[in-house]
Amino acid sequence: MIPRVGAAFAEAFGRRADGVWYAPGRVNLIGEHTDYNDGLVLPFALPLGVSVAAARRDDGVIEVRSRQAATAVTAPVDGGPVVAEGWPSDRAWAAYPVGVARVLREHGVGGASLLVDSDLPRGAGLASSAALECATALALCDLHGVEIDRPGLARLAQRAENEHVGMPSGPMDQSASLLCTAGRALMLDCRSGLSSQVPFDPASGGLTLLVVDTRAPHALADGDYAARRAECEEAAKLLGVAALRDITDLPGALATLRDPVLRRRVQHVVTENHRVEAVVGLLRAGAVAELGALLNASHLSLRDQFAVSWPEADAAVDAALRAGARGGRMVGGGFGGSVILLVAADRVGRVRDAVTAAYAGRGWAEPGFHDAVPSGGARRVTVPWQP
C-alpha cells in the first residue's frame, strides 16, 4: 500500500509527496461503550490501516483525495465545524481529515495536500475513521514542525471527530491507533488518559483471534450511538455521579433508577469495566485461553443490556461457539460492523465454515475474515524516495 499511495499522490498532484504516514485500525478486545463513561478499555492495533501521502502547502488550504472515494475536497484550514457546513454525502468522508486540520490549526498547523489509501474495510467497526484522523494528524504535525505528544494528539483527533463530524465518540479509537505496540493490548483509563501495555500473544497459546466482518455496515453518526451516550449521561446525573465509571454500588444504583432502560445501560457499563480488569489479569497471568467466558459475557451484555448488537453479529457468535470457538463478541459501537472470535488454531477452518454456512442459510452476504494480530501503532513510513 505504501508505494501505491506515493504513486497515486504524484499522479493526483503532479509532484512528489514529502512523506507517507500510516495509522492502523483497531479491535477492542473488551471494554465497549465504556470510553465515554470515563471507563476502561483494552484495544489493540490491527495489521490493517490507512496511509496518507502528504505534502506541505503554505496557502492555508487542505486538499484531500482518496483512492477509495471519487470526490476530491478542497477546504480552508481556517474554518468552523464541518458538520455545520452541510457537506453532501459524497464529501462526508473528508470531514475527518479536514476536521483534524482545523483543530490542529490552533497549534500551528497549516495547509497540505493529502492522498489517502486504506486496506481497512469501511463500516466494519474497526476504527477506519480514527485511523484516517491519526494518519492525517501525524502528517500535518510533521509537515509543519509541530510537536504534540501521542496522548495529546489522540485527544485532539477525538475532538475533531466530536466537533467536525458530529460523532460524540470517546477517546479509545484514536488512542489505540496512536499508542498501541506490537504484541500488546493497550489498557487505557479513559478518565485519566493513563495507559499501559499488556502482553497479548494468542498464537503463543495455540489460539487465533479471528475478526469477522459481518458485512452489515454501521453508521454511528446517525443517532443511535449518540442516544446511548445520552442515556448514560442521564443515568449518571440521576445517580449524582460525574460518570458511570464512579458507581461502586451497582445494586444500589439499579434500585435508585426507575427507568428500566437506564438500569440496563448502567448494568452494562459497570460490569463491562469489571470485565476489562478481569481480562487484564488473565493476560498478565498468561491465561489467554481463559478469555472466552468474558468475551461471551460482554456480547450478551451488549446485546441484552445495551441493545447495540445486530442479527448478523448474534448469528456469527452463535455459529462459532457451536463449532468450538472459545468465545466471541461484537466489537465497536454496534448496529453493524464486526465480531471477534477466540478460536484454537486447529479449529479456525471449522469455525469459518460454520459462520459462512449460517450466513448462507439466512440468505446473507458471505462474511469476511481477518486474523487479528496485535500490531504496531501509527508512524511515519520510510518510502523508496526518502533516505
mmCIF file of C-alpha atoms in Angstrom:
data_model
loop_
_atom_site.group_PDB
_atom_site.id
_atom_site.type_symbol
_atom_site.label_atom_id
_atom_site.label_comp_id
_atom_site.label_asym_id
_atom_site.label_seq_id
_atom_site.Cartn_x
_atom_site.Cartn_y
_atom_site.Cartn_z
ATOM 1 C CA MET A 1 0.000 0.000 0.000
ATOM 2 C CA ILE A 2 2.900 2.413 0.714
ATOM 3 C CA PRO A 3 4.432 2.577 -2.815
ATOM 4 C CA ARG A 4 0.912 2.654 -4.228
ATOM 5 C CA VAL A 5 -0.149 5.711 -2.241
ATOM 6 C CA GLY A 6 3.039 7.562 -3.177
ATOM 7 C CA ALA A 7 2.494 6.899 -6.864
ATOM 8 C CA ALA A 8 -1.153 7.920 -6.571
ATOM 9 C CA PHE A 9 -0.126 11.193 -4.904
ATOM 10 C CA ALA A 10 2.276 12.045 -7.725
ATOM 11 C CA GLU A 11 -0.403 11.321 -10.305
ATOM 12 C CA ALA A 12 -3.064 13.335 -8.491
ATOM 13 C CA PHE A 13 -0.993 16.405 -7.564
ATOM 14 C CA GLY A 14 1.793 16.425 -10.158
ATOM 15 C CA ARG A 15 4.591 16.399 -7.585
ATOM 16 C CA ARG A 16 6.220 14.044 -5.172
ATOM 17 C CA ALA A 17 4.880 13.710 -1.627
ATOM 18 C CA ASP A 18 7.005 14.942 1.258
ATOM 19 C CA GLY A 19 6.323 11.678 3.064
ATOM 20 C CA VAL A 20 3.881 8.904 3.913
ATOM 21 C CA TRP A 21 2.238 8.355 7.281
ATOM 22 C CA TYR A 22 0.366 5.241 8.398
ATOM 23 C CA ALA A 23 -2.153 4.588 11.191
ATOM 24 C CA PRO A 24 -3.773 1.231 11.994
ATOM 25 C CA GLY A 25 -7.334 0.278 12.716
ATOM 26 C CA ARG A 26 -8.091 -1.427 15.987
ATOM 27 C CA VAL A 27 -10.031 -4.209 17.615
ATOM 28 C CA ASN A 28 -11.213 -3.653 21.143
ATOM 29 C CA LEU A 29 -10.610 -6.900 22.977
ATOM 30 C CA ILE A 30 -13.066 -5.848 25.673
ATOM 31 C CA GLY A 31 -14.492 -2.641 27.140
ATOM 32 C CA GLU A 32 -17.287 -1.485 24.841
ATOM 33 C CA HIS A 33 -19.224 1.770 25.405
ATOM 34 C CA THR A 34 -17.120 2.422 28.487
ATOM 35 C CA ASP A 35 -14.812 5.052 26.991
ATOM 36 C CA TYR A 36 -17.268 7.953 27.017
ATOM 37 C CA ASN A 37 -18.293 6.897 30.528
ATOM 38 C CA ASP A 38 -14.738 7.615 31.769
ATOM 39 C CA GLY A 39 -14.151 3.878 31.973
ATOM 40 C CA LEU A 40 -11.597 1.251 30.966
ATOM 41 C CA VAL A 41 -10.885 -0.205 27.534
ATOM 42 C CA LEU A 42 -8.460 -2.781 26.149
ATOM 43 C CA PRO A 43 -7.895 -2.348 22.392
ATOM 44 C CA PHE A 44 -5.041 -3.497 20.191
ATOM 45 C CA ALA A 45 -3.913 -2.366 16.741
ATOM 46 C CA LEU A 46 -4.594 -4.380 13.594
ATOM 47 C CA PRO A 47 -2.199 -5.048 10.689
ATOM 48 C CA LEU A 48 -4.677 -3.101 8.541
ATOM 49 C CA GLY A 49 -4.915 0.648 8.344
ATOM 50 C CA VAL A 50 -4.834 3.956 6.496
ATOM 51 C CA SER A 51 -1.872 5.503 4.682
ATOM 52 C CA VAL A 52 -1.629 9.207 3.881
ATOM 53 C CA ALA A 53 0.888 10.609 1.391
ATOM 54 C CA ALA A 54 1.191 14.321 2.024
ATOM 55 C CA ALA A 55 3.000 17.493 1.009
ATOM 56 C CA ARG A 56 3.027 20.829 2.776
ATOM 57 C CA ARG A 57 1.122 23.843 1.441
ATOM 58 C CA ASP A 58 1.525 27.388 2.659
ATOM 59 C CA ASP A 59 -1.747 28.823 1.312
ATOM 60 C CA GLY A 60 -3.938 27.817 4.276
ATOM 61 C CA VAL A 61 -5.760 25.177 2.231
ATOM 62 C CA ILE A 62 -6.140 21.457 2.767
ATOM 63 C CA GLU A 63 -6.845 19.382 -0.339
ATOM 64 C CA VAL A 64 -7.801 15.755 0.220
ATOM 65 C CA ARG A 65 -8.122 12.935 -2.295
ATOM 66 C CA SER A 66 -8.658 9.217 -1.767
ATOM 67 C CA ARG A 67 -8.146 6.045 -3.761
ATOM 68 C CA GLN A 68 -11.423 4.796 -2.265
ATOM 69 C CA ALA A 69 -13.576 7.895 -2.912
ATOM 70 C CA ALA A 70 -14.252 9.591 -6.222
ATOM 71 C CA THR A 71 -14.690 13.082 -4.810
ATOM 72 C CA ALA A 72 -11.740 15.359 -4.064
ATOM 73 C CA VAL A 73 -12.282 18.006 -1.389
ATOM 74 C CA THR A 74 -10.569 21.367 -1.006
ATOM 75 C CA ALA A 75 -11.284 23.458 2.081
ATOM 76 C CA PRO A 76 -9.671 26.256 4.083
ATOM 77 C CA VAL A 77 -7.901 25.173 7.239
ATOM 78 C CA ASP A 78 -9.273 28.290 8.890
ATOM 79 C CA GLY A 79 -12.905 27.249 9.243
ATOM 80 C CA GLY A 80 -15.624 26.255 11.662
ATOM 81 C CA PRO A 81 -17.158 22.837 12.389
ATOM 82 C CA VAL A 82 -17.503 20.850 9.182
ATOM 83 C CA VAL A 83 -20.785 19.331 10.349
ATOM 84 C CA ALA A 84 -22.337 22.815 10.335
ATOM 85 C CA GLU A 85 -21.410 23.352 6.684
ATOM 86 C CA GLY A 86 -23.802 20.666 5.460
ATOM 87 C CA TRP A 87 -21.441 18.804 3.165
ATOM 88 C CA PRO A 88 -23.163 16.334 0.800
ATOM 89 C CA SER A 89 -22.699 12.600 1.397
ATOM 90 C CA ASP A 90 -20.024 12.160 -1.269
ATOM 91 C CA ARG A 91 -17.801 14.656 0.614
ATOM 92 C CA ALA A 92 -18.592 13.412 4.130
ATOM 93 C CA TRP A 93 -15.512 11.168 4.353
ATOM 94 C CA ALA A 94 -13.252 14.234 4.067
ATOM 95 C CA ALA A 95 -14.730 15.789 7.207
ATOM 96 C CA TYR A 96 -12.319 13.630 9.226
ATOM 97 C CA PRO A 97 -9.017 14.960 7.808
ATOM 98 C CA VAL A 98 -10.358 18.496 7.347
ATOM 99 C CA GLY A 99 -11.631 18.467 10.935
ATOM 100 C CA VAL A 100 -8.222 17.349 12.170
ATOM 101 C CA ALA A 101 -6.527 20.167 10.248
ATOM 102 C CA ARG A 102 -8.902 22.754 11.692
ATOM 103 C CA VAL A 103 -8.358 21.556 15.254
ATOM 104 C CA LEU A 104 -4.574 21.460 14.805
ATOM 105 C CA ARG A 105 -4.540 24.967 13.320
ATOM 106 C CA GLU A 106 -4.689 26.218 16.919
ATOM 107 C CA HIS A 107 -1.292 24.528 17.443
ATOM 108 C CA GLY A 108 0.419 25.985 14.383
ATOM 109 C CA VAL A 109 -0.511 23.534 11.642
ATOM 110 C CA GLY A 110 -1.262 24.905 8.175
ATOM 111 C CA GLY A 111 -2.306 23.550 4.800
ATOM 112 C CA ALA A 112 -1.411 20.351 2.992
ATOM 113 C CA SER A 113 -2.226 18.167 0.024
ATOM 114 C CA LEU A 114 -3.223 14.647 1.104
ATOM 115 C CA LEU A 115 -3.751 11.390 -0.772
ATOM 116 C CA VAL A 116 -5.456 8.682 1.291
ATOM 117 C CA ASP A 117 -5.345 4.921 0.792
ATOM 118 C CA SER A 118 -6.743 2.190 3.033
ATOM 119 C CA ASP A 119 -6.985 -1.564 3.336
ATOM 120 C CA LEU A 120 -9.400 -1.321 6.260
ATOM 121 C CA PRO A 121 -12.988 -2.206 5.347
ATOM 122 C CA ARG A 122 -15.202 0.843 5.918
ATOM 123 C CA GLY A 123 -18.217 0.392 8.152
ATOM 124 C CA ALA A 124 -16.761 -2.775 9.715
ATOM 125 C CA GLY A 125 -16.368 -1.305 13.191
ATOM 126 C CA LEU A 126 -12.554 -1.419 13.018
ATOM 127 C CA ALA A 127 -11.972 2.333 13.503
ATOM 128 C CA SER A 128 -11.184 3.286 9.925
ATOM 129 C CA SER A 129 -12.226 6.873 10.642
ATOM 130 C CA ALA A 130 -9.892 7.152 13.639
ATOM 131 C CA ALA A 131 -7.053 5.681 11.574
ATOM 132 C CA LEU A 132 -7.658 8.374 8.938
ATOM 133 C CA GLU A 133 -7.661 11.066 11.624
ATOM 134 C CA CYS A 134 -4.450 9.827 13.223
ATOM 135 C CA ALA A 135 -2.506 9.379 9.986
ATOM 136 C CA THR A 136 -3.582 12.895 8.990
ATOM 137 C CA ALA A 137 -2.645 14.339 12.383
ATOM 138 C CA LEU A 138 0.854 12.854 12.277
ATOM 139 C CA ALA A 139 1.376 14.042 8.718
ATOM 140 C CA LEU A 140 0.269 17.602 9.422
ATOM 141 C CA CYS A 141 2.357 17.880 12.577
ATOM 142 C CA ASP A 142 5.486 16.605 10.844
ATOM 143 C CA LEU A 143 4.976 18.788 7.777
ATOM 144 C CA HIS A 144 4.626 21.941 9.882
ATOM 145 C CA GLY A 145 7.158 21.096 12.606
ATOM 146 C CA VAL A 146 4.566 20.868 15.376
ATOM 147 C CA GLU A 147 5.341 18.596 18.344
ATOM 148 C CA ILE A 148 2.432 17.134 20.311
ATOM 149 C CA ASP A 149 2.768 14.036 22.474
ATOM 150 C CA ARG A 150 0.808 10.977 21.424
ATOM 151 C CA PRO A 151 -1.853 11.066 24.197
ATOM 152 C CA GLY A 152 -2.460 14.744 23.495
ATOM 153 C CA LEU A 153 -2.688 14.139 19.764
ATOM 154 C CA ALA A 154 -5.229 11.365 20.362
ATOM 155 C CA ARG A 155 -7.417 13.783 22.323
ATOM 156 C CA LEU A 156 -7.185 16.372 19.556
ATOM 157 C CA ALA A 157 -8.138 13.795 16.923
ATOM 158 C CA GLN A 158 -11.086 12.768 19.095
ATOM 159 C CA ARG A 159 -12.084 16.413 19.376
ATOM 160 C CA ALA A 160 -12.026 16.711 15.585
ATOM 161 C CA GLU A 161 -14.437 13.786 15.324
ATOM 162 C CA ASN A 162 -16.712 15.196 18.019
ATOM 163 C CA GLU A 163 -16.833 18.782 16.754
ATOM 164 C CA HIS A 164 -16.370 18.485 12.997
ATOM 165 C CA VAL A 165 -18.037 15.156 12.176
ATOM 166 C CA GLY A 166 -20.709 15.370 14.864
ATOM 167 C CA MET A 167 -19.858 11.949 16.291
ATOM 168 C CA PRO A 168 -19.787 12.004 20.151
ATOM 169 C CA SER A 169 -17.182 9.258 20.458
ATOM 170 C CA GLY A 170 -14.822 8.646 23.328
ATOM 171 C CA PRO A 171 -11.002 8.621 23.128
ATOM 172 C CA MET A 172 -10.432 4.885 22.642
ATOM 173 C CA ASP A 173 -10.063 4.584 18.869
ATOM 174 C CA GLN A 174 -7.605 7.429 18.406
ATOM 175 C CA SER A 175 -5.603 6.353 21.466
ATOM 176 C CA ALA A 176 -5.383 2.797 20.171
ATOM 177 C CA SER A 177 -4.216 3.896 16.735
ATOM 178 C CA LEU A 178 -1.507 6.158 18.140
ATOM 179 C CA LEU A 179 -0.367 4.284 21.262
ATOM 180 C CA CYS A 180 -0.607 0.539 20.584
ATOM 181 C CA THR A 181 2.517 -1.571 20.163
ATOM 182 C CA ALA A 182 3.078 -4.964 18.547
ATOM 183 C CA GLY A 183 2.299 -7.990 20.703
ATOM 184 C CA ARG A 184 0.428 -5.887 23.264
ATOM 185 C CA ALA A 185 -3.060 -4.722 24.122
ATOM 186 C CA LEU A 186 -3.477 -1.178 25.419
ATOM 187 C CA MET A 187 -5.035 -0.850 28.872
ATOM 188 C CA LEU A 188 -6.428 2.686 28.748
ATOM 189 C CA ASP A 189 -8.085 4.616 31.545
ATOM 190 C CA CYS A 190 -10.328 6.991 29.595
ATOM 191 C CA ARG A 191 -10.660 9.398 32.503
ATOM 192 C CA SER A 192 -7.028 9.959 33.377
ATOM 193 C CA GLY A 193 -5.606 9.146 29.955
ATOM 194 C CA LEU A 194 -3.057 6.861 31.590
ATOM 195 C CA SER A 195 -2.268 3.663 29.733
ATOM 196 C CA SER A 196 -0.136 0.557 29.972
ATOM 197 C CA GLN A 197 0.910 -2.125 27.537
ATOM 198 C CA VAL A 198 -0.385 -5.607 28.388
ATOM 199 C CA PRO A 199 1.253 -8.672 26.789
ATOM 200 C CA PHE A 200 -1.155 -10.275 24.322
ATOM 201 C CA ASP A 201 0.043 -13.069 22.070
ATOM 202 C CA PRO A 202 -2.775 -15.533 21.280
ATOM 203 C CA ALA A 203 -0.569 -17.526 18.910
ATOM 204 C CA SER A 204 1.795 -18.484 21.732
ATOM 205 C CA GLY A 205 -1.080 -20.388 23.303
ATOM 206 C CA GLY A 206 -2.151 -22.076 20.077
ATOM 207 C CA LEU A 207 -5.020 -19.628 19.630
ATOM 208 C CA THR A 208 -6.221 -17.296 16.895
ATOM 209 C CA LEU A 209 -8.287 -14.165 17.366
ATOM 210 C CA LEU A 210 -10.465 -14.003 14.290
ATOM 211 C CA VAL A 211 -12.242 -10.854 13.099
ATOM 212 C CA VAL A 212 -15.481 -11.491 11.232
ATOM 213 C CA ASP A 213 -16.706 -8.647 9.040
ATOM 214 C CA THR A 214 -20.446 -9.279 9.164
ATOM 215 C CA ARG A 215 -20.992 -7.155 6.022
ATOM 216 C CA ALA A 216 -23.640 -5.215 7.920
ATOM 217 C CA PRO A 217 -22.175 -1.694 7.728
ATOM 218 C CA HIS A 218 -22.714 0.715 10.561
ATOM 219 C CA ALA A 219 -23.034 4.486 10.570
ATOM 220 C CA LEU A 220 -22.565 5.639 14.136
ATOM 221 C CA ALA A 221 -23.206 9.290 13.365
ATOM 222 C CA ASP A 222 -26.843 8.550 12.509
ATOM 223 C CA GLY A 223 -28.087 8.981 16.087
ATOM 224 C CA ASP A 224 -28.177 5.540 17.746
ATOM 225 C CA TYR A 225 -24.726 5.887 19.260
ATOM 226 C CA ALA A 226 -25.500 9.416 20.467
ATOM 227 C CA ALA A 227 -28.714 8.136 22.036
ATOM 228 C CA ARG A 228 -26.796 5.558 24.078
ATOM 229 C CA ARG A 229 -24.373 8.193 25.267
ATOM 230 C CA ALA A 230 -27.233 10.489 26.245
ATOM 231 C CA GLU A 231 -28.871 7.679 28.225
ATOM 232 C CA CYS A 232 -25.648 7.076 30.121
ATOM 233 C CA GLU A 233 -25.263 10.763 30.895
ATOM 234 C CA GLU A 234 -28.866 10.947 32.101
ATOM 235 C CA ALA A 235 -28.345 7.953 34.377
ATOM 236 C CA ALA A 236 -25.162 9.458 35.823
ATOM 237 C CA LYS A 237 -26.987 12.710 36.535
ATOM 238 C CA LEU A 238 -29.846 10.916 38.296
ATOM 239 C CA LEU A 239 -27.358 8.929 40.369
ATOM 240 C CA GLY A 240 -25.350 12.018 41.302
ATOM 241 C CA VAL A 241 -22.045 10.882 39.818
ATOM 242 C CA ALA A 242 -19.790 12.527 37.252
ATOM 243 C CA ALA A 243 -19.835 9.414 35.068
ATOM 244 C CA LEU A 244 -20.991 5.805 35.290
ATOM 245 C CA ARG A 245 -17.355 4.875 35.995
ATOM 246 C CA ASP A 246 -17.943 6.216 39.527
ATOM 247 C CA ILE A 247 -20.638 3.714 40.515
ATOM 248 C CA THR A 248 -19.326 1.419 43.245
ATOM 249 C CA ASP A 249 -22.651 0.028 44.483
ATOM 250 C CA LEU A 250 -24.356 -1.472 41.446
ATOM 251 C CA PRO A 251 -27.363 -2.994 43.264
ATOM 252 C CA GLY A 252 -27.981 0.345 44.985
ATOM 253 C CA ALA A 253 -27.726 2.247 41.714
ATOM 254 C CA LEU A 254 -30.128 -0.105 39.960
ATOM 255 C CA ALA A 255 -32.601 0.200 42.840
ATOM 256 C CA THR A 256 -32.456 4.000 42.600
ATOM 257 C CA LEU A 257 -33.258 4.209 38.888
ATOM 258 C CA ARG A 258 -36.908 3.791 37.929
ATOM 259 C CA ASP A 259 -36.422 3.689 34.169
ATOM 260 C CA PRO A 260 -35.716 0.054 33.133
ATOM 261 C CA VAL A 261 -33.791 1.224 30.067
ATOM 262 C CA LEU A 262 -31.412 3.297 32.175
ATOM 263 C CA ARG A 263 -30.973 0.404 34.592
ATOM 264 C CA ARG A 264 -29.884 -1.837 31.741
ATOM 265 C CA ARG A 265 -27.448 0.745 30.408
ATOM 266 C CA VAL A 266 -25.878 1.183 33.851
ATOM 267 C CA GLN A 267 -25.602 -2.552 34.406
ATOM 268 C CA HIS A 268 -23.694 -2.994 31.177
ATOM 269 C CA VAL A 269 -21.208 -0.186 31.745
ATOM 270 C CA VAL A 270 -20.401 -1.133 35.332
ATOM 271 C CA THR A 271 -19.992 -4.847 34.633
ATOM 272 C CA GLU A 272 -18.033 -4.179 31.421
ATOM 273 C CA ASN A 273 -15.443 -2.200 33.379
ATOM 274 C CA HIS A 274 -15.081 -5.186 35.709
ATOM 275 C CA ARG A 275 -14.634 -7.467 32.704
ATOM 276 C CA VAL A 276 -11.796 -5.294 31.405
ATOM 277 C CA GLU A 277 -9.980 -5.611 34.721
ATOM 278 C CA ALA A 278 -10.552 -9.378 34.731
ATOM 279 C CA VAL A 279 -9.186 -9.768 31.185
ATOM 280 C CA VAL A 280 -6.096 -7.734 32.035
ATOM 281 C CA GLY A 281 -5.481 -10.017 34.997
ATOM 282 C CA LEU A 282 -5.747 -13.108 32.806
ATOM 283 C CA LEU A 283 -3.402 -11.681 30.181
ATOM 284 C CA ARG A 284 -0.783 -10.724 32.750
ATOM 285 C CA ALA A 285 -1.032 -14.284 34.083
ATOM 286 C CA GLY A 286 -0.578 -15.710 30.583
ATOM 287 C CA ALA A 287 -4.042 -17.287 30.646
ATOM 288 C CA VAL A 288 -5.210 -16.219 27.177
ATOM 289 C CA ALA A 289 -7.211 -19.432 26.753
ATOM 290 C CA GLU A 290 -9.450 -18.402 29.649
ATOM 291 C CA LEU A 291 -10.751 -15.222 27.978
ATOM 292 C CA GLY A 292 -13.654 -16.919 26.206
ATOM 293 C CA ALA A 293 -16.216 -16.712 29.002
ATOM 294 C CA LEU A 294 -15.594 -12.989 29.464
ATOM 295 C CA LEU A 295 -15.957 -12.328 25.729
ATOM 296 C CA ASN A 296 -19.259 -14.210 25.756
ATOM 297 C CA ALA A 297 -20.498 -12.281 28.785
ATOM 298 C CA SER A 298 -19.596 -8.999 27.104
ATOM 299 C CA HIS A 299 -21.548 -9.934 23.984
ATOM 300 C CA LEU A 300 -24.643 -10.908 25.945
ATOM 301 C CA SER A 301 -24.486 -7.647 27.888
ATOM 302 C CA LEU A 302 -24.098 -5.578 24.716
ATOM 303 C CA ARG A 303 -26.986 -7.469 23.148
ATOM 304 C CA ASP A 304 -29.408 -7.555 26.066
ATOM 305 C CA GLN A 305 -28.456 -4.651 28.351
ATOM 306 C CA PHE A 306 -27.074 -2.080 25.916
ATOM 307 C CA ALA A 307 -29.074 -3.149 22.846
ATOM 308 C CA VAL A 308 -26.396 -2.418 20.253
ATOM 309 C CA SER A 309 -25.896 -5.846 18.688
ATOM 310 C CA TRP A 310 -27.412 -6.857 15.346
ATOM 311 C CA PRO A 311 -28.650 -10.133 13.800
ATOM 312 C CA GLU A 312 -25.508 -10.908 11.802
ATOM 313 C CA ALA A 313 -23.323 -10.487 14.876
ATOM 314 C CA ASP A 314 -25.520 -12.711 17.017
ATOM 315 C CA ALA A 315 -25.594 -15.389 14.316
ATOM 316 C CA ALA A 316 -21.803 -15.295 13.907
ATOM 317 C CA VAL A 317 -21.151 -15.670 17.623
ATOM 318 C CA ASP A 318 -23.722 -18.446 17.990
ATOM 319 C CA ALA A 319 -22.437 -20.435 14.989
ATOM 320 C CA ALA A 320 -18.821 -20.040 16.109
ATOM 321 C CA LEU A 321 -19.500 -21.250 19.633
ATOM 322 C CA ARG A 322 -21.377 -24.267 18.297
ATOM 323 C CA ALA A 323 -18.363 -25.046 16.104
ATOM 324 C CA GLY A 324 -15.962 -24.961 19.046
ATOM 325 C CA ALA A 325 -14.817 -21.352 19.408
ATOM 326 C CA ARG A 326 -13.787 -20.493 22.961
ATOM 327 C CA GLY A 327 -15.629 -17.188 22.946
ATOM 328 C CA GLY A 328 -16.788 -14.266 20.859
ATOM 329 C CA ARG A 329 -18.494 -10.912 20.877
ATOM 330 C CA MET A 330 -19.468 -7.955 18.752
ATOM 331 C CA VAL A 331 -16.923 -5.129 18.651
ATOM 332 C CA GLY A 332 -17.164 -1.407 18.092
ATOM 333 C CA GLY A 333 -20.100 0.877 18.673
ATOM 334 C CA GLY A 334 -22.608 -1.633 17.351
ATOM 335 C CA PHE A 335 -25.554 -1.548 14.942
ATOM 336 C CA GLY A 336 -23.358 -3.286 12.364
ATOM 337 C CA GLY A 337 -19.680 -3.985 11.878
ATOM 338 C CA SER A 338 -17.543 -6.864 13.115
ATOM 339 C CA VAL A 339 -17.258 -9.708 15.600
ATOM 340 C CA ILE A 340 -14.159 -11.149 17.270
ATOM 341 C CA LEU A 341 -13.796 -14.859 17.967
ATOM 342 C CA LEU A 342 -11.202 -16.599 20.129
ATOM 343 C CA VAL A 343 -10.508 -19.906 18.432
ATOM 344 C CA ALA A 344 -7.998 -22.732 18.877
ATOM 345 C CA ALA A 345 -5.717 -22.650 15.833
ATOM 346 C CA ASP A 346 -6.731 -26.148 14.750
ATOM 347 C CA ARG A 347 -10.426 -25.190 14.735
ATOM 348 C CA VAL A 348 -10.225 -21.990 12.690
ATOM 349 C CA GLY A 349 -11.299 -23.674 9.450
ATOM 350 C CA ARG A 350 -14.255 -25.349 11.126
ATOM 351 C CA VAL A 351 -15.388 -22.097 12.729
ATOM 352 C CA ARG A 352 -15.081 -20.126 9.486
ATOM 353 C CA ASP A 353 -17.106 -22.757 7.653
ATOM 354 C CA ALA A 354 -19.784 -22.736 10.342
ATOM 355 C CA VAL A 355 -20.194 -18.956 10.288
ATOM 356 C CA THR A 356 -20.234 -18.893 6.478
ATOM 357 C CA ALA A 357 -22.874 -21.638 6.404
ATOM 358 C CA ALA A 358 -25.016 -19.812 8.946
ATOM 359 C CA TYR A 359 -24.992 -16.717 6.757
ATOM 360 C CA ALA A 360 -25.740 -18.661 3.598
ATOM 361 C CA GLY A 361 -28.683 -20.347 5.317
ATOM 362 C CA ARG A 362 -30.171 -16.930 6.051
ATOM 363 C CA GLY A 363 -29.524 -15.541 2.583
ATOM 364 C CA TRP A 364 -26.943 -13.038 3.833
ATOM 365 C CA ALA A 365 -23.789 -11.916 2.041
ATOM 366 C CA GLU A 366 -20.737 -14.051 2.768
ATOM 367 C CA PRO A 367 -18.799 -12.684 5.782
ATOM 368 C CA GLY A 368 -15.175 -11.600 5.599
ATOM 369 C CA PHE A 369 -12.451 -12.946 7.873
ATOM 370 C CA HIS A 370 -9.186 -11.437 9.137
ATOM 371 C CA ASP A 371 -6.625 -12.778 11.593
ATOM 372 C CA ALA A 372 -6.327 -10.159 14.327
ATOM 373 C CA VAL A 373 -2.604 -9.998 15.139
ATOM 374 C CA PRO A 374 -1.696 -7.326 17.749
ATOM 375 C CA SER A 375 0.369 -4.851 15.721
ATOM 376 C CA GLY A 376 2.256 -1.558 15.938
ATOM 377 C CA GLY A 377 0.717 1.890 16.110
ATOM 378 C CA ALA A 378 0.761 4.956 13.865
ATOM 379 C CA ARG A 379 4.067 6.120 12.402
ATOM 380 C CA ARG A 380 5.852 7.823 9.548
ATOM 381 C CA VAL A 381 6.818 5.234 6.957
ATOM 382 C CA THR A 382 10.131 5.073 5.131
ATOM 383 C CA VAL A 383 9.497 5.052 1.373
ATOM 384 C CA PRO A 384 11.872 4.495 -1.579
ATOM 385 C CA TRP A 385 12.335 8.181 -2.418
ATOM 386 C CA GLN A 386 13.266 9.084 1.158
ATOM 387 C CA PRO A 387 16.720 8.451 2.735
#
